[in-house]
Short mmCIF file of C-alpha atoms in Angstrom, two decimals:
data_model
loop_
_atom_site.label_atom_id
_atom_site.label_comp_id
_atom_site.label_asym_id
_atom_site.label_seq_id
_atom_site.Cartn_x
_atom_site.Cartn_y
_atom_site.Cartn_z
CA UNK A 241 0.14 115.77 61.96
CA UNK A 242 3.00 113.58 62.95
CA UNK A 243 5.75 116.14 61.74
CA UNK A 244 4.04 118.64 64.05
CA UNK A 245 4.45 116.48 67.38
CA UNK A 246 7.46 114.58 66.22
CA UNK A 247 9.11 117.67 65.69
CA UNK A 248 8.83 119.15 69.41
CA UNK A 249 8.94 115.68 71.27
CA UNK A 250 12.30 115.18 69.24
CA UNK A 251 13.73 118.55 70.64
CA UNK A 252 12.61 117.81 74.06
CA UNK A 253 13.93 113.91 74.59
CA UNK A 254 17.65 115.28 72.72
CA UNK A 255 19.13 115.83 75.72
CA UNK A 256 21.59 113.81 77.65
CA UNK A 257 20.52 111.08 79.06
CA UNK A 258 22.83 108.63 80.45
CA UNK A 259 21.45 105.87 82.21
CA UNK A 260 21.10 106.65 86.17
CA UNK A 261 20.78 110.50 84.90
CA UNK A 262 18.33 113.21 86.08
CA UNK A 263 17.08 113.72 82.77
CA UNK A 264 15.82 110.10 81.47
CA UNK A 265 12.97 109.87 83.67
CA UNK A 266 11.85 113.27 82.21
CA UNK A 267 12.10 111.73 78.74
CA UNK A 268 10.74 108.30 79.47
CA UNK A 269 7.49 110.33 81.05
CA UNK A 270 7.09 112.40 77.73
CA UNK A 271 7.38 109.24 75.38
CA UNK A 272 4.94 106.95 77.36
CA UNK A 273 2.34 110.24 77.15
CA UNK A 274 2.50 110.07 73.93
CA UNK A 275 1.83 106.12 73.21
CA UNK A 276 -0.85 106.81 76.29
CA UNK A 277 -2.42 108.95 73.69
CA UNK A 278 -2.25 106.70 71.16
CA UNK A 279 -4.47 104.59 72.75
CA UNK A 280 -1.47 101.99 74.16
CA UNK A 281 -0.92 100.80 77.75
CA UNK A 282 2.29 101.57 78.71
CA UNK A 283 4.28 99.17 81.76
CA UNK A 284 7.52 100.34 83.22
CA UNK A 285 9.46 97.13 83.50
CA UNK A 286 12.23 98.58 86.40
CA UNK A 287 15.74 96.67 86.21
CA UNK A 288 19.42 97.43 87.38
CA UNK A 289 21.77 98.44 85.07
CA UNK A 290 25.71 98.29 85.40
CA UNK A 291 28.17 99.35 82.48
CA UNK A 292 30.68 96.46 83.34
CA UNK A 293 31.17 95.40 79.97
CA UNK A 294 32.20 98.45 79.15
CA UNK A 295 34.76 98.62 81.53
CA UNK A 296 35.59 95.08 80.82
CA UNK A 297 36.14 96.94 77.19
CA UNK A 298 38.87 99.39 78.60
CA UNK A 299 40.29 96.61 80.81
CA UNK A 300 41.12 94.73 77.26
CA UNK A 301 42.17 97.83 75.89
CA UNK A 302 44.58 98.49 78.33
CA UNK A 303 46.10 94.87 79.25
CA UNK A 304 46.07 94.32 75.30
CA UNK A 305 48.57 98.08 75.06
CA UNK A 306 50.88 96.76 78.51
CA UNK A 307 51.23 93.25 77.18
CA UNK A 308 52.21 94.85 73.51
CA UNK A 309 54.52 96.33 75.40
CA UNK A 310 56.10 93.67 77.35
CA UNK A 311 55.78 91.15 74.70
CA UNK A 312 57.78 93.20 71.79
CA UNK A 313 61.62 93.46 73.80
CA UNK A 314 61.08 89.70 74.00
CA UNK A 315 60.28 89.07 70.65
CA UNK A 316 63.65 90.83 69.28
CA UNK A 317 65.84 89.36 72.09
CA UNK A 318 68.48 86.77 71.56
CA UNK A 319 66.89 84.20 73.97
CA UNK A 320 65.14 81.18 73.04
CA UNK A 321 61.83 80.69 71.46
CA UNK A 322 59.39 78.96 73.87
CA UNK A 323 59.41 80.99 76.89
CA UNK A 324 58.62 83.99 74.85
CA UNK A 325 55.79 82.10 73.65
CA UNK A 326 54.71 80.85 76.61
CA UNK A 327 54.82 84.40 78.78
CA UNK A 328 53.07 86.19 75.61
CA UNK A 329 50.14 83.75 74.76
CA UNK A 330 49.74 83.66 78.85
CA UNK A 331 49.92 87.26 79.34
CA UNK A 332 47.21 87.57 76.62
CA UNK A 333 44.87 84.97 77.81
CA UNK A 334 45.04 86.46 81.45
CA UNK A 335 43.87 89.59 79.85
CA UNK A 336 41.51 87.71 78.36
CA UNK A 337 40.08 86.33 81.01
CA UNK A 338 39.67 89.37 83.34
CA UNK A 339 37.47 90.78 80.60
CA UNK A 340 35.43 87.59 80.54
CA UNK A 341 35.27 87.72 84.28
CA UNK A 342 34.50 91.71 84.68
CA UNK A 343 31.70 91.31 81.93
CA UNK A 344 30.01 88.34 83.32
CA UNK A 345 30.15 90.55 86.67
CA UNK A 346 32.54 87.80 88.11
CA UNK A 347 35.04 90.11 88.77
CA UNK A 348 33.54 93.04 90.30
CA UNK A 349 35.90 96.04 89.14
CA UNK A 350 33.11 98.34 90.56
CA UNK A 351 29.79 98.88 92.83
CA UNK A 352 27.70 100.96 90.66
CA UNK A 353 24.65 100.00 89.30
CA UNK A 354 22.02 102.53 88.34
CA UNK A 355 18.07 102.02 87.89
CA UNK A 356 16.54 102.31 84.45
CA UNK A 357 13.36 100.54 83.03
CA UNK A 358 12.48 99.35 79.93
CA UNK A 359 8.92 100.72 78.84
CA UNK A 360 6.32 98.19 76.86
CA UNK A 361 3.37 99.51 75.03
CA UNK A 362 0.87 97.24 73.57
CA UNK A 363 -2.67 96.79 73.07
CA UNK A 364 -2.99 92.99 73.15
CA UNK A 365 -0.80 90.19 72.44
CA UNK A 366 1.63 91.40 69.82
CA UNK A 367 2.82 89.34 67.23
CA UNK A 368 5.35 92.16 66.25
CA UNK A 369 7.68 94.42 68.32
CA UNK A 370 8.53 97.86 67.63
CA UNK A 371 12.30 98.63 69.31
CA UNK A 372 14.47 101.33 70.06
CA UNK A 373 16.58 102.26 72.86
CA UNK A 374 16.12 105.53 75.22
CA UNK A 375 19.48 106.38 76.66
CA UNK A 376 22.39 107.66 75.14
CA UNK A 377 26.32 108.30 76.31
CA UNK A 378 29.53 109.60 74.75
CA UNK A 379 32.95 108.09 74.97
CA UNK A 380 36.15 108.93 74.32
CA UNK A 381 35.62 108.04 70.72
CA UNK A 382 32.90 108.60 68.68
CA UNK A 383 31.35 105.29 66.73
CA UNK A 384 33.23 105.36 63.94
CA UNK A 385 37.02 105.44 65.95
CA UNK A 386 35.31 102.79 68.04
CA UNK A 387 35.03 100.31 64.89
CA UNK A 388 37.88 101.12 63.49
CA UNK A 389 39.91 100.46 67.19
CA UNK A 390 38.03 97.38 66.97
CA UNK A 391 39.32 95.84 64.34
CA UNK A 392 42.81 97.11 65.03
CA UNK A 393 42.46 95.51 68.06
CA UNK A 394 41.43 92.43 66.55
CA UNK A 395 44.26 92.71 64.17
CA UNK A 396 46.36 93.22 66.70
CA UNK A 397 45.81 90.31 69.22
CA UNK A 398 46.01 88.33 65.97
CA UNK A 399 49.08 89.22 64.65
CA UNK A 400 51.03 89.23 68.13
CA UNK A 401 49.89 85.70 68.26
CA UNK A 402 51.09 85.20 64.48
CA UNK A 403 54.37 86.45 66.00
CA UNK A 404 54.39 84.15 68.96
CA UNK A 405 54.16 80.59 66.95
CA UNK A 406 56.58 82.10 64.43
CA UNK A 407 59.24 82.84 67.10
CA UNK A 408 59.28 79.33 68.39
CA UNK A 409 61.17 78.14 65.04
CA UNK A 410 62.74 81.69 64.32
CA UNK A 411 64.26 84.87 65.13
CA UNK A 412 61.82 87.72 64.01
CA UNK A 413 63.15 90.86 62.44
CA UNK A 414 62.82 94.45 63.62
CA UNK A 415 60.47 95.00 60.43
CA UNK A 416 57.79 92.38 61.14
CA UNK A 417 57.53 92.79 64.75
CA UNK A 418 57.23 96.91 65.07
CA UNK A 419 54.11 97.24 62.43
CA UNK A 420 52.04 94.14 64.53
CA UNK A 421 53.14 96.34 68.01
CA UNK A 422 51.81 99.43 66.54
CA UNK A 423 48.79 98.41 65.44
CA UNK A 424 47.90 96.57 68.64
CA UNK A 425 48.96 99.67 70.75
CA UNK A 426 46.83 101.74 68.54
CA UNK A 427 43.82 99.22 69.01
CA UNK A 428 44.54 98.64 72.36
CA UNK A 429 44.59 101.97 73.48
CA UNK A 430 41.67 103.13 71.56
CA UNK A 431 39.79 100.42 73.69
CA UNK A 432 40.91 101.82 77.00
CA UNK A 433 39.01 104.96 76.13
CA UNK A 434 35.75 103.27 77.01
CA UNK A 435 33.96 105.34 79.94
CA UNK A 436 30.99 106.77 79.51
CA UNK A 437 29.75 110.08 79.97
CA UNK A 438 26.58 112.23 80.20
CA UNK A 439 27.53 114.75 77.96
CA UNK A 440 25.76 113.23 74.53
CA UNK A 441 22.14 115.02 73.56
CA UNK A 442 21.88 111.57 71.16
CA UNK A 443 20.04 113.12 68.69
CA UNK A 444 20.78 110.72 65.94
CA UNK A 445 21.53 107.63 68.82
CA UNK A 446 18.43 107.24 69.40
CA UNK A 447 15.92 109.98 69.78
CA UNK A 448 15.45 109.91 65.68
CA UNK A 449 15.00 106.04 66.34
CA UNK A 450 12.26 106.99 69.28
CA UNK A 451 10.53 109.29 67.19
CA UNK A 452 10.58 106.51 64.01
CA UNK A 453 8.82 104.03 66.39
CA UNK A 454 5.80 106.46 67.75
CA UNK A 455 5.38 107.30 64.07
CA UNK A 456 5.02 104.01 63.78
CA UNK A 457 2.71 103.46 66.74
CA UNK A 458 0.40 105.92 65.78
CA UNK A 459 -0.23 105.06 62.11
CA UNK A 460 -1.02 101.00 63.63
CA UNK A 461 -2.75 102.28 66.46
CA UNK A 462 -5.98 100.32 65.55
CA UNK A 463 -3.87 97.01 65.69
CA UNK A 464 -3.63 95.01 68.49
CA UNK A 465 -0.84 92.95 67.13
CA UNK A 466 2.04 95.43 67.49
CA UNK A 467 3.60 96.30 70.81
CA UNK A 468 6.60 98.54 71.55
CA UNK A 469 9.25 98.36 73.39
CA UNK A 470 11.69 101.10 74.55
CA UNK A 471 14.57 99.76 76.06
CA UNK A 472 17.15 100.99 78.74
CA UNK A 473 20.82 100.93 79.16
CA UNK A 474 21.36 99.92 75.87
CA UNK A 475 24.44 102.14 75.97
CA UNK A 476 25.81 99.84 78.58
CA UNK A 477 25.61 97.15 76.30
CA UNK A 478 22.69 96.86 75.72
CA UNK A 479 21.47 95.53 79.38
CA UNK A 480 17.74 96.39 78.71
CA UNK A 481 17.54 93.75 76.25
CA UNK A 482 18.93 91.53 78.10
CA UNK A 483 17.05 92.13 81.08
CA UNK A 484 14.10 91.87 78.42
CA UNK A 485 14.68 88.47 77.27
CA UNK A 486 15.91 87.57 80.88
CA UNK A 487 12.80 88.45 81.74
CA UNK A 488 10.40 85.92 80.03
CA UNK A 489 9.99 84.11 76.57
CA UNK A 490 10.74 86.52 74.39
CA UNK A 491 8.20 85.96 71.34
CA UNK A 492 7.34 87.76 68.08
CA UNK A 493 9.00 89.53 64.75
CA UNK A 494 10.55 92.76 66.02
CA UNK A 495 11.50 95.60 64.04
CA UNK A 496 14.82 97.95 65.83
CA UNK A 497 15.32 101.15 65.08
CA UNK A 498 19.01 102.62 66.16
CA UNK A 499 20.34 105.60 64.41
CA UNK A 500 17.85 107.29 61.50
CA UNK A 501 20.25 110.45 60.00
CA UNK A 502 18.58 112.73 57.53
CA UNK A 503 21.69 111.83 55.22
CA UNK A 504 23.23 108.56 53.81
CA UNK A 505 20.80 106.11 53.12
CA UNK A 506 18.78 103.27 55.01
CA UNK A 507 20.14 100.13 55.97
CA UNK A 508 18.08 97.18 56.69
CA UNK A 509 20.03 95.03 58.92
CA UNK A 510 18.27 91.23 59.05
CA UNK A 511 18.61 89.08 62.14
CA UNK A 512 17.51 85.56 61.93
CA UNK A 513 17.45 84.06 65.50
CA UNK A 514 20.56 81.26 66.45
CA UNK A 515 18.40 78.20 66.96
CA UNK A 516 16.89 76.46 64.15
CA UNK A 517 13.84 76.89 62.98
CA UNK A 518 11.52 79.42 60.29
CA UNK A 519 13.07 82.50 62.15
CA UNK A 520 15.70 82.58 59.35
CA UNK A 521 13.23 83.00 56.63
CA UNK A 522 10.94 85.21 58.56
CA UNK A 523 13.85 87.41 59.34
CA UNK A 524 14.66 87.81 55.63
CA UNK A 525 10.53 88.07 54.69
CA UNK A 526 10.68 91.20 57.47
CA UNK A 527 14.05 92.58 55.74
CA UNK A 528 13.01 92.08 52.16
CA UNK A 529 9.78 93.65 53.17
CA UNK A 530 10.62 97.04 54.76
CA UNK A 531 13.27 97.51 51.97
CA UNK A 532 10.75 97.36 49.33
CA UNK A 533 8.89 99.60 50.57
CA UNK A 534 11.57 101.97 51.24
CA UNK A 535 11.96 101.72 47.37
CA UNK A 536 9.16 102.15 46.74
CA UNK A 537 9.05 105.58 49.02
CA UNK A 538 11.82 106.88 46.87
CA UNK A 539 14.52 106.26 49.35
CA UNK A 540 18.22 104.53 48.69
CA UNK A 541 18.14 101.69 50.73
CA UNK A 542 21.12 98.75 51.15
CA UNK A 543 20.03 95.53 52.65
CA UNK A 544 23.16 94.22 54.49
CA UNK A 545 25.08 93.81 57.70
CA UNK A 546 26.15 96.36 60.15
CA UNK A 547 29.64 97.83 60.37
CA UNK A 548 32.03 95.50 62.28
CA UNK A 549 32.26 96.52 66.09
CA UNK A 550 28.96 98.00 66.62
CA UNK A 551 26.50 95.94 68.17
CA UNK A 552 22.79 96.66 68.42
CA UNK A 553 19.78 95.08 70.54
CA UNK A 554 18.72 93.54 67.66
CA UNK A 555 21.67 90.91 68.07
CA UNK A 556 20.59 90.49 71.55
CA UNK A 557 17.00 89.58 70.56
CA UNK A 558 17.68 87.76 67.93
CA UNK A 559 20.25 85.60 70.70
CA UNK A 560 16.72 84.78 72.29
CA UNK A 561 15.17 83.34 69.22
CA UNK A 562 13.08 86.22 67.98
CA UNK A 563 13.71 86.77 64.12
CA UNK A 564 13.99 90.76 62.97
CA UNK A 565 15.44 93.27 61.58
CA UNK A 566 17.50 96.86 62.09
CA UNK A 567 16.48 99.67 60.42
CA UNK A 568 19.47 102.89 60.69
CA UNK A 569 20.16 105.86 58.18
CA UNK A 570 23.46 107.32 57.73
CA UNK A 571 26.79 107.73 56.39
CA UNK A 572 30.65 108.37 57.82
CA UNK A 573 29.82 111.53 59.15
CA UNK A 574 27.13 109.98 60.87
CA UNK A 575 29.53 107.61 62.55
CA UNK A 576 31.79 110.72 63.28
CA UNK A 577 29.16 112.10 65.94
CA UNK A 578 27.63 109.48 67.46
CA UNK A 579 28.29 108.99 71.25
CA UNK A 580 29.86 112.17 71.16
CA UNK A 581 28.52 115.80 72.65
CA UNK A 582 28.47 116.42 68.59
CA UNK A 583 25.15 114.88 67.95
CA UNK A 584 22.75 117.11 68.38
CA UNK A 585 18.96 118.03 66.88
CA UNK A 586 20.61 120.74 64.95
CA UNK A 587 22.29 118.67 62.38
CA UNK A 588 19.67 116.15 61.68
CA UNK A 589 16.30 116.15 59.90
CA UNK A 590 13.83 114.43 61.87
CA UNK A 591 11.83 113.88 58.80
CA UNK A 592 13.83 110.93 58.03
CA UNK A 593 13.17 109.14 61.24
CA UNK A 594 8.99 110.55 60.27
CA UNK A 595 9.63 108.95 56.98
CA UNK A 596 11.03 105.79 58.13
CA UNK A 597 8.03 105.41 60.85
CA UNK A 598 5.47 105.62 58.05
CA UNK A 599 7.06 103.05 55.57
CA UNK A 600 7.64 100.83 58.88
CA UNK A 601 4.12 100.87 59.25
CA UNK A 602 3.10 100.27 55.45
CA UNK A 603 5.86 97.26 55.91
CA UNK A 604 4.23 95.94 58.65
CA UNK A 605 0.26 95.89 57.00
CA UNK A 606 1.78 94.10 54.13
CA UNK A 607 3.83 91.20 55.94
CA UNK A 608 0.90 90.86 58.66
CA UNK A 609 -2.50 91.77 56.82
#
């Protein structure tokens, strides 16, 4: 029965949907109909969303590329050590800093702020969240160029600062500065690529991840321990969360869905909260948990971290002390399409995200009772 409705609701919530676009409220409307037939009351929790730390993102990108650019001439000139030190390690921090500032919405680089809503299902006090996020975007690059800018980046700001201390005792050769330069251009400008646009049906990011939690939701529909919650914005890094936790005490297990492909296998991503406590071991209970039964299912399964440079709303909930977990399904190619206008219903299964709703579910009877 679930294939049947997951299978149309999927087609009809896969299309763009930036946040602050005509389309979402179409596709928020057609999800909370189908938890109100569940048997769930659904809230629309309204909020503000603004994609400053994304442009805070390109603003890096870009001052991380001019100062490259500045700093290398300097590095190879005949001149003495410490004022090339001083200008580069001050030109980076000033970079530095006006990404701190635009992020924290300190430095207003621009106005715009769109409304969006989180949506909350429940039908009592839950002890365990059900997550995924509504919205989607594409970029200039898709996931996987974003991760691999990021650590170039990284790399990058890293080694020009290698470069810095090293010039104050010694002149640098042609050969050790150029590489460093390139790779922090490369980063750099890779980062500067950062606006988003409404041109992204996010089939895999995150209608499969949607369609995974009402699966969910429907087979623990006679619980009234398990809520849902459907963020917004989380393409603007993720601000629904955030507004969320902001929100209130944010209590409970949660389980996050964010990217279920029909190929690769399933990654269970733990997230024990940052202040002390049993959260840690809870976390890994919930992780162990779901990947067992995964197993058990038949599926490959890899308990582990995420990819470096892609961030989730589980790390935001987790921030608030809620232990959890991430639950995603894919591969390279997978990485190749999100948060472009590549990922679309017709190259993913959403049997997977069926599948991965159902063994949530068994998870869930078997850590709660």
């Amino acid at each position: 029965m679930s294939q049947q409705w997951a299978g149309e609701l999927f087609t009809r919530i896969a299309v763009p949907r930036l946040p602050g676009s005509p389309a979402l409220p179409a596709v928020e409307e057609a999800i909370a109909e189908r938890l109100r037939a569940f048997g769930y009351g659904v809230r629309r929790d309204e909020f503000r969303a603004s994609p400053r730390r994304l442009s805070a993102a390109t603003v890096a990108g870009a001052g991380l590329g001019w100062v490259t650019l500045i700093i290398v001439p300097l590095l190879l000139l005949p001149v003495p050590g410490w004022p090339v030190t001083l200008i580069g390690v001050g030109a980076l921090g000033l970079v530095a800093v006006l990404a701190v500032g635009i992020a924290e919405g300190r430095l207003p680089v621009s106005s715009l702020e769109v409304p969006t809503a989180n949506l909350r299902a429940t039908r009592g006090e839950p002890a365990l969240w059900l997550v995924a996020h509504v919205d989607s975007k594409a970029q200039g690059l898709s996931l996987l160029a974003r991760a691999i800018a990021a650590v170039s980046a990284g790399a990058g700001v890293l080694g020009l600062l290698s470069l810095l201390v090293a010039r104050l005792v010694t002149p640098l050769p042609w050969w050790a500065v150029v590489p460093v330069a390139a790779v922090a251009l490369i980063g750099g400008a890779a980062f500067s690529r950062g606006t988003p646009r409404n041109d992204s049906p996010g089939a895999v990011d995150n209608a499969t991840g949607v369609i995974a939690v009402l699966v969910a939701a429907e087979r623990l529909r006679e619980r009234t321990d398990v809520g849902v919650l459907l963020t917004g914005a989380e393409e603007f890094a993720m601000e629904g969360a955030r507004a969320w936790v902001q929100a209130g005490p944010a209590s409970g297990l949660f389980i996050n869905f964010d990217g279920v492909d029909s190929r690769g296998r399933y990654r269970v991503v733990p997230h024990p909260p940052r202040r002390e406590g049993s959260g840690a071991a809870l976390s890994a209970d919930l992780s162990g948990v779901l990947a067992t039964v995964l197993s058990e299912r038949g599926h490959p399964v890899k308990e582990g971290r995420l990819p470096f440079g892609v961030y989730v709303d589980g790390a935001v909930l987790a921030g608030a002390g809620m232990p959890g977990v991430t639950l995603c399904r894919g591969d390279w190619r997978t990485l190749r399409v999100v948060h472009t206008s590549q990922d679309t219903v017709g190259r993913v299964d959403v049997q997977a995200a069926v599948e991965a709703g159902e063994a949530t579910a068994a998870a869930v009877r078997r850590l709660l009772g």
